[in-house]
Coordinates of C-alpha atoms in Angstrom, one line a residue:
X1 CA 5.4 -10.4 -18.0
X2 CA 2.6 -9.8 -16.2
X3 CA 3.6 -12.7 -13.6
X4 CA 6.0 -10.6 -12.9
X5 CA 5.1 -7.3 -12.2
X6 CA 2.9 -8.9 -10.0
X7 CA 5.8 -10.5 -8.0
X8 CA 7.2 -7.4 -8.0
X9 CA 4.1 -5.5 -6.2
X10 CA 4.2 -7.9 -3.8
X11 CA 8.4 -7.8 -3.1
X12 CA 7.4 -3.9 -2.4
X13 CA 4.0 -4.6 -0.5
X14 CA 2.3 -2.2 -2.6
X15 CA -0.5 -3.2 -1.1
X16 CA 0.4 -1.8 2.4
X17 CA 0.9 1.8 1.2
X18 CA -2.1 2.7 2.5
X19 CA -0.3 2.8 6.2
X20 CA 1.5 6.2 4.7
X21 CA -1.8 8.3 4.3
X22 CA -0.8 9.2 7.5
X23 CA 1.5 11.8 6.3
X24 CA -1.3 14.0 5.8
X25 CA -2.8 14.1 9.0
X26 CA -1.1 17.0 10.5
X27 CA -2.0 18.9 7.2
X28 CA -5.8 18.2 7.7
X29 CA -5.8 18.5 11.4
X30 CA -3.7 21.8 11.4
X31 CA -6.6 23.6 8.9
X32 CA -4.2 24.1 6.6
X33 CA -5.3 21.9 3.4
X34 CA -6.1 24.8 0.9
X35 CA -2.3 25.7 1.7
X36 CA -1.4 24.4 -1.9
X37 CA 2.4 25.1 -1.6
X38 CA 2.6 21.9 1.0
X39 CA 1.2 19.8 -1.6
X40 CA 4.6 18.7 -3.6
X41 CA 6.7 18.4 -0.2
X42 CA 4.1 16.3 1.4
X43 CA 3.1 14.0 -1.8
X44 CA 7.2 13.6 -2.1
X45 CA 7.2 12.4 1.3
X46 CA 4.2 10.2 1.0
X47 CA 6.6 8.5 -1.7
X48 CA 9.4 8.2 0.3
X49 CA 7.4 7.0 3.4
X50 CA 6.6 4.0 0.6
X51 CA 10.1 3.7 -0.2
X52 CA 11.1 3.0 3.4
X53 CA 8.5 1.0 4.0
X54 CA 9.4 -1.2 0.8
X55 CA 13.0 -1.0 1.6
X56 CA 12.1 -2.8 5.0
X57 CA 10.3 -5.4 3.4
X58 CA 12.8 -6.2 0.8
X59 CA 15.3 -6.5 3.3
X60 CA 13.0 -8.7 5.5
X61 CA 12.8 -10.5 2.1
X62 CA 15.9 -11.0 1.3
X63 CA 17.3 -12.1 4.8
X64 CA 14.1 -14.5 5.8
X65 CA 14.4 -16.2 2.2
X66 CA 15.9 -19.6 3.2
X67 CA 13.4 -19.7 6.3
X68 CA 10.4 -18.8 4.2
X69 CA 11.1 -21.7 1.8
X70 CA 10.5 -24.2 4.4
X71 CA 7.1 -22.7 5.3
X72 CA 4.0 -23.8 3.2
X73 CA 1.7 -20.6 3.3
X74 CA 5.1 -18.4 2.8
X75 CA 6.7 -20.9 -0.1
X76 CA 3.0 -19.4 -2.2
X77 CA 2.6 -15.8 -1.4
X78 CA 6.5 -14.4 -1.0
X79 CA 8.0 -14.2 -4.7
X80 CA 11.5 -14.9 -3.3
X81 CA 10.7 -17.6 -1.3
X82 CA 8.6 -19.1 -4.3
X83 CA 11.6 -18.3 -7.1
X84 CA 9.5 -16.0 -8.9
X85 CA 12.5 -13.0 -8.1
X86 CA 15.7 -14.0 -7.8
X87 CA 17.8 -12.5 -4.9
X88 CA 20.0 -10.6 -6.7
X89 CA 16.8 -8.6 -8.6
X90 CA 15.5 -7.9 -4.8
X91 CA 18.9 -6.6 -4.2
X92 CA 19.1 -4.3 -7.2
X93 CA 15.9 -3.0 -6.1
X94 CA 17.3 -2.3 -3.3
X95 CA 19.9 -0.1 -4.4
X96 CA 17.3 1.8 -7.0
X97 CA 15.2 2.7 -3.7
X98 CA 18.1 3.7 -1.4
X99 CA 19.8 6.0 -4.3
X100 CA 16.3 7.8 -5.0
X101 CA 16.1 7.9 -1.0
X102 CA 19.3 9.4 -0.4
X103 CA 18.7 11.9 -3.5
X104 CA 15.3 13.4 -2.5
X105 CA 16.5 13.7 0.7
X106 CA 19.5 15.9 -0.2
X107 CA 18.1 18.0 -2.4
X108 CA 14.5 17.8 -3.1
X109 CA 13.4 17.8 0.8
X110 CA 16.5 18.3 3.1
X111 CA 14.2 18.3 6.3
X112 CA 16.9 17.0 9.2
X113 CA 13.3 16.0 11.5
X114 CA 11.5 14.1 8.5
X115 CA 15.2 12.5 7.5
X116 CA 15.2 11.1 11.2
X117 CA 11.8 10.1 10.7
X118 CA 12.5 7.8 7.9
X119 CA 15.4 6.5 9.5
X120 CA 13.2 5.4 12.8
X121 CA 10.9 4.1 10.6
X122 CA 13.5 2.2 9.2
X123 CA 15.3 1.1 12.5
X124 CA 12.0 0.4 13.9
X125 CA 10.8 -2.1 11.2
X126 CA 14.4 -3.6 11.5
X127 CA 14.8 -3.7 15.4
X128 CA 11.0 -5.4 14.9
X129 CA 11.8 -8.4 12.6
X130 CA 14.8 -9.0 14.0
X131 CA 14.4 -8.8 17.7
X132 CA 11.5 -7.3 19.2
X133 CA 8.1 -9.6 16.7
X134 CA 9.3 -12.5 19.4
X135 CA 8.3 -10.9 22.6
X136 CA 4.3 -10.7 23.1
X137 CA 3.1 -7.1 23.7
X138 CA 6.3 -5.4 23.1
X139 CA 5.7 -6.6 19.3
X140 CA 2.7 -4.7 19.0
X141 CA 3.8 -1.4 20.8
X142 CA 6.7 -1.3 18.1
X143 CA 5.0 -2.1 15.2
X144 CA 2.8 0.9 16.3
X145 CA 5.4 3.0 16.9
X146 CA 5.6 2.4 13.3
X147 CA 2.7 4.7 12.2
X148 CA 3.6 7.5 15.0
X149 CA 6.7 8.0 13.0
X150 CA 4.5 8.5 9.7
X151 CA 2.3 11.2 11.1
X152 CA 5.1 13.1 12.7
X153 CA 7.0 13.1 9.8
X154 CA 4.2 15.2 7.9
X155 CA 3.7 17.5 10.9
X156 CA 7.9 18.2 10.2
X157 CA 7.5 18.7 6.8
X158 CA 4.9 21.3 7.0
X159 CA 6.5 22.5 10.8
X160 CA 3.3 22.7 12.8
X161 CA 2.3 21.8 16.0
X162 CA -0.3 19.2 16.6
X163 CA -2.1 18.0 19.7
X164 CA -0.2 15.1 21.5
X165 CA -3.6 13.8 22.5
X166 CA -4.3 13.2 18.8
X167 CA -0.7 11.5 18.1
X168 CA -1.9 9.4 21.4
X169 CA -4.9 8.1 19.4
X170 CA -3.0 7.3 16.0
X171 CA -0.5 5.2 18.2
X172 CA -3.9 3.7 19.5
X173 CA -5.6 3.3 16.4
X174 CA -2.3 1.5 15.4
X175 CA -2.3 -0.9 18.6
X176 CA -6.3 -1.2 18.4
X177 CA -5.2 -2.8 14.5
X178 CA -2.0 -5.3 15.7
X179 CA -3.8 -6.4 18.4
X180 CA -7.3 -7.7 15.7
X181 CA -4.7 -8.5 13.5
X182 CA -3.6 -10.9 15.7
X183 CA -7.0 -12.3 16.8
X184 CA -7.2 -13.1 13.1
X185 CA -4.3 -14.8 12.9
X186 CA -5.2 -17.4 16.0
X187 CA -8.8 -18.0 14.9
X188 CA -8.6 -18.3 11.2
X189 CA -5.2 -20.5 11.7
X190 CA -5.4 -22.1 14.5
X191 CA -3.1 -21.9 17.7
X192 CA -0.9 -24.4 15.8
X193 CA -0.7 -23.0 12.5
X194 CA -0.5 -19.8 13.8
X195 CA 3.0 -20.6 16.3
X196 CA 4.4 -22.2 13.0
X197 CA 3.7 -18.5 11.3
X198 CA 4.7 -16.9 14.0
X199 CA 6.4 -17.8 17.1
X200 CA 4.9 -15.1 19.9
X201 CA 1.9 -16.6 18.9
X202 CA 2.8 -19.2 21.5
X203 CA 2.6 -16.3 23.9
X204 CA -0.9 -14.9 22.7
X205 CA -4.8 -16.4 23.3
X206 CA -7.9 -15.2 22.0
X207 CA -9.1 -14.6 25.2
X208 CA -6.3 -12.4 26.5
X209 CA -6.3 -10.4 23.2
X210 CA -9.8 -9.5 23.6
X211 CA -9.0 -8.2 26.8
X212 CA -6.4 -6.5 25.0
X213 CA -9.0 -5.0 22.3
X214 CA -11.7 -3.7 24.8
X215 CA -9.0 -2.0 26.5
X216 CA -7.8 -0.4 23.5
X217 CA -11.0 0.2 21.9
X218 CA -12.1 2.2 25.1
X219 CA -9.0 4.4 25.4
X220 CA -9.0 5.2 21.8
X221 CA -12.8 6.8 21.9
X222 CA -12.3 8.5 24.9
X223 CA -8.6 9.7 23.7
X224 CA -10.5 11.0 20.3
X225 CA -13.1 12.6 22.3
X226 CA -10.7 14.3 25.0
X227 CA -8.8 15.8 21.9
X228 CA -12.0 17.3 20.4
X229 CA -12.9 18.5 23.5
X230 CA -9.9 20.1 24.2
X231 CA -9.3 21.2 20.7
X232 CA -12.8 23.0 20.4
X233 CA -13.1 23.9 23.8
X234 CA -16.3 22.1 24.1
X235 CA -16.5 22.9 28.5
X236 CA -17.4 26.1 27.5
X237 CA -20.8 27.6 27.0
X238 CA -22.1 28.3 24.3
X239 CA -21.4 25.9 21.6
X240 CA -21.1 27.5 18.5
X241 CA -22.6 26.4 15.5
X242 CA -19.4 24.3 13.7
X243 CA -18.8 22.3 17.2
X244 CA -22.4 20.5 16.7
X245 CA -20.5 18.9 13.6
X246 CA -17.7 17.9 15.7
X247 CA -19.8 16.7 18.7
X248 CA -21.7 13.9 15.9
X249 CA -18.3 12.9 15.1
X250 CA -17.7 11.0 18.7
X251 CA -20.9 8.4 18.1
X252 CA -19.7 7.9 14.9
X253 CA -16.0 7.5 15.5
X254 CA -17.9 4.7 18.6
X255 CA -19.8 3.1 15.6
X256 CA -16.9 2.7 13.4
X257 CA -14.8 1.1 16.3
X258 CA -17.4 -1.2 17.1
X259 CA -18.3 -2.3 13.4
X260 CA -14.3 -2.9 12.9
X261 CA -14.3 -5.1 16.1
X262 CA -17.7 -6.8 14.8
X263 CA -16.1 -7.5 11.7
X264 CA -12.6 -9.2 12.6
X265 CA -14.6 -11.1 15.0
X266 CA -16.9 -12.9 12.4
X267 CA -14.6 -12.4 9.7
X268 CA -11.3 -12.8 10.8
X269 CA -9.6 -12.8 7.3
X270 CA -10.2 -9.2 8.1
X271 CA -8.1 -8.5 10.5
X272 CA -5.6 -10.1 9.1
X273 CA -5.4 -8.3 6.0
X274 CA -7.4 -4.9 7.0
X275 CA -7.4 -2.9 3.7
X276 CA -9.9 -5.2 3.4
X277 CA -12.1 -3.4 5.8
X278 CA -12.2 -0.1 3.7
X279 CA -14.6 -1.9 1.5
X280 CA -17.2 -2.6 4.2
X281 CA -20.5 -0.6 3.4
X282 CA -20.7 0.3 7.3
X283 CA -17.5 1.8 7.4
X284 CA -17.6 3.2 3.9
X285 CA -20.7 4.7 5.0
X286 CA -19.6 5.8 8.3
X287 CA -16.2 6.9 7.6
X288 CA -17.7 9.3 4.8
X289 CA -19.5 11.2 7.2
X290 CA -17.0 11.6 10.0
X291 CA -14.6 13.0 7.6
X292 CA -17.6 15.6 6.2
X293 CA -18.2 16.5 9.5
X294 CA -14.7 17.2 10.5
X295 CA -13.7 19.2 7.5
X296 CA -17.1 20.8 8.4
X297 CA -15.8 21.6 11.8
X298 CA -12.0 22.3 10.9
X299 CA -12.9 24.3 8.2
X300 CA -16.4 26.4 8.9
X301 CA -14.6 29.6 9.2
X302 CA -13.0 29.5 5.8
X303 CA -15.6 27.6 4.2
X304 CA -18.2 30.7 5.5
X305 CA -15.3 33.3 3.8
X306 CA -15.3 31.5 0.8
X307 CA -19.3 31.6 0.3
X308 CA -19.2 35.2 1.3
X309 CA -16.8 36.1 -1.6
X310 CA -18.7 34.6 -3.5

């Protein structure tokens, strides 16, 4: 029994649902988190932003099967591959996702913009594993695509307007992510190993992707710190007393991009599986105080109204 339900959390990559938190970026970022009423609309999406996600990877499942058998590493870790789930159980999972898709969209959040969203993310992760994961570079600009569509479809739910220049650095967080993930997958399998895994590794070389990750890695700090900038008006003399948390925010959003490209270096198991990463002290540590000093900075005026009434 317990067999499977494991097989079964890894037919629905449970494990990747981490990718959705994004849905609750525009919530944070728009200063409006103590709005309570956007709480069941936006946890309902989260779900349904994991449905999607684990409808792709059923399909993906379900359609690679045959191909997966004949590949050592994906004979052990893919339970339809390995016979743990038979095809016809995937499929009937499929149908229990799509029907509690199709009704939570209809009546429980009939949002036209976050309904598009799901079906981009959908067509996206579909267009990916059937066309676009065997050209180099294009691969990793749709796969990031992938996590654009996630924050925008919170910013719908909630319709608010959010900075372009912070979408701009999710979609480079997202490309800053593929491309380590891919420098994991070369050095910890080899350049061999890795073509059999995947084929556009043929097209890829360490040194070319850390070409790739410096670039990416630079334009994503000065992105974050152009938005902040921008966002708090930080040209502009005096700075008040909440933009001194958001100025400490930029070293430490530097440190944490340099500790996650320190890590997947020496540890490339990292990058290839990077939930792993949250449990790094460094970026525990790290990532704890920029999101105190944000909320700090986001949230000083009604923070200061609160204590007052007090």
């Amino acid at each position: 029994m317990t067999s499977k339900i494991r097989s079964i959390v890894n037919l629905l990559r449970i494990r990747q649902y981490y990718k959705n938190i994004l849905i609750f970026v525009g919530l944070f970022f728009s200063k409006r988190i103590f709005d309570v009423e956007l709480y069941f609309p936006l946890i309902l999406g989260f779900i349904l932003l994991c449905c999607a996600s684990s409808f792709n990877y059923i399909i993906n499942d379900i359609g690679d099967v045959e191909r997966d058998k004949k590949h050592p590493e994906k004979l052990k870790k893919k339970p339809l591959a390995s016979g743990d789930l038979p095809v016809y159980f995937a499929m009937l999972l499929l149908l229990i996702i799509s029907a509690f898709m199709i009704f939570s969209l209809v009546f429980l959040i009939p949002n036209i913009s976050f309904i598009f969203m799901i079906i981009l993310i959908i067509l996206t992760g579909q267009l990916y594993n059937h066309f676009f994961k065997n050209y180099a570079f294009i691969d990793i600009s749709v796969l990031s695509t992938g996590y654009l569509w996630r924050a925008l479809s919170g910013v719908f739910i909630i319709d608010e307007y959010i900075s372009a220049w912070l979408f701009l650095a999710i979609f480079e967080i997202a490309m800053f992510l593929s491309i380590a993930k891919r420098k994991g997958d070369l050095m910890f399998l080899g350049k061999d190993k890795a073509v059999e895994h995947k084929k556009v590794y043929d097209q890829y070389s360490l040194k070319l992707l850390d070409q790739f990750h410096v670039m990416i890695a630079s334009s994503l700090f000065m992105t974050y710190s152009l938005y902040l900038i921008f966002k708090f008006n930080l040209f502009e003399l005096p700075i008040i007393l909440q933009e001194y948390g958001v100025i400490f925010t930029i070293p430490i959003s530097l440190y944490l991009i340099m500790r996650y490209m320190y890590l997947t270096s020496s540890k490339p198991e990292i990058a290839r599986k990077t939930e792993k990463a949250f449990f790094d002290k460094g970026i525990i540590i790290a990532g704890f105080f920029l999101f105190v000093l944000l909320f700090y900075s986001f949230y000083y005026d009604k923070i200061v109204t609160f204590l007052l009434v007090r």
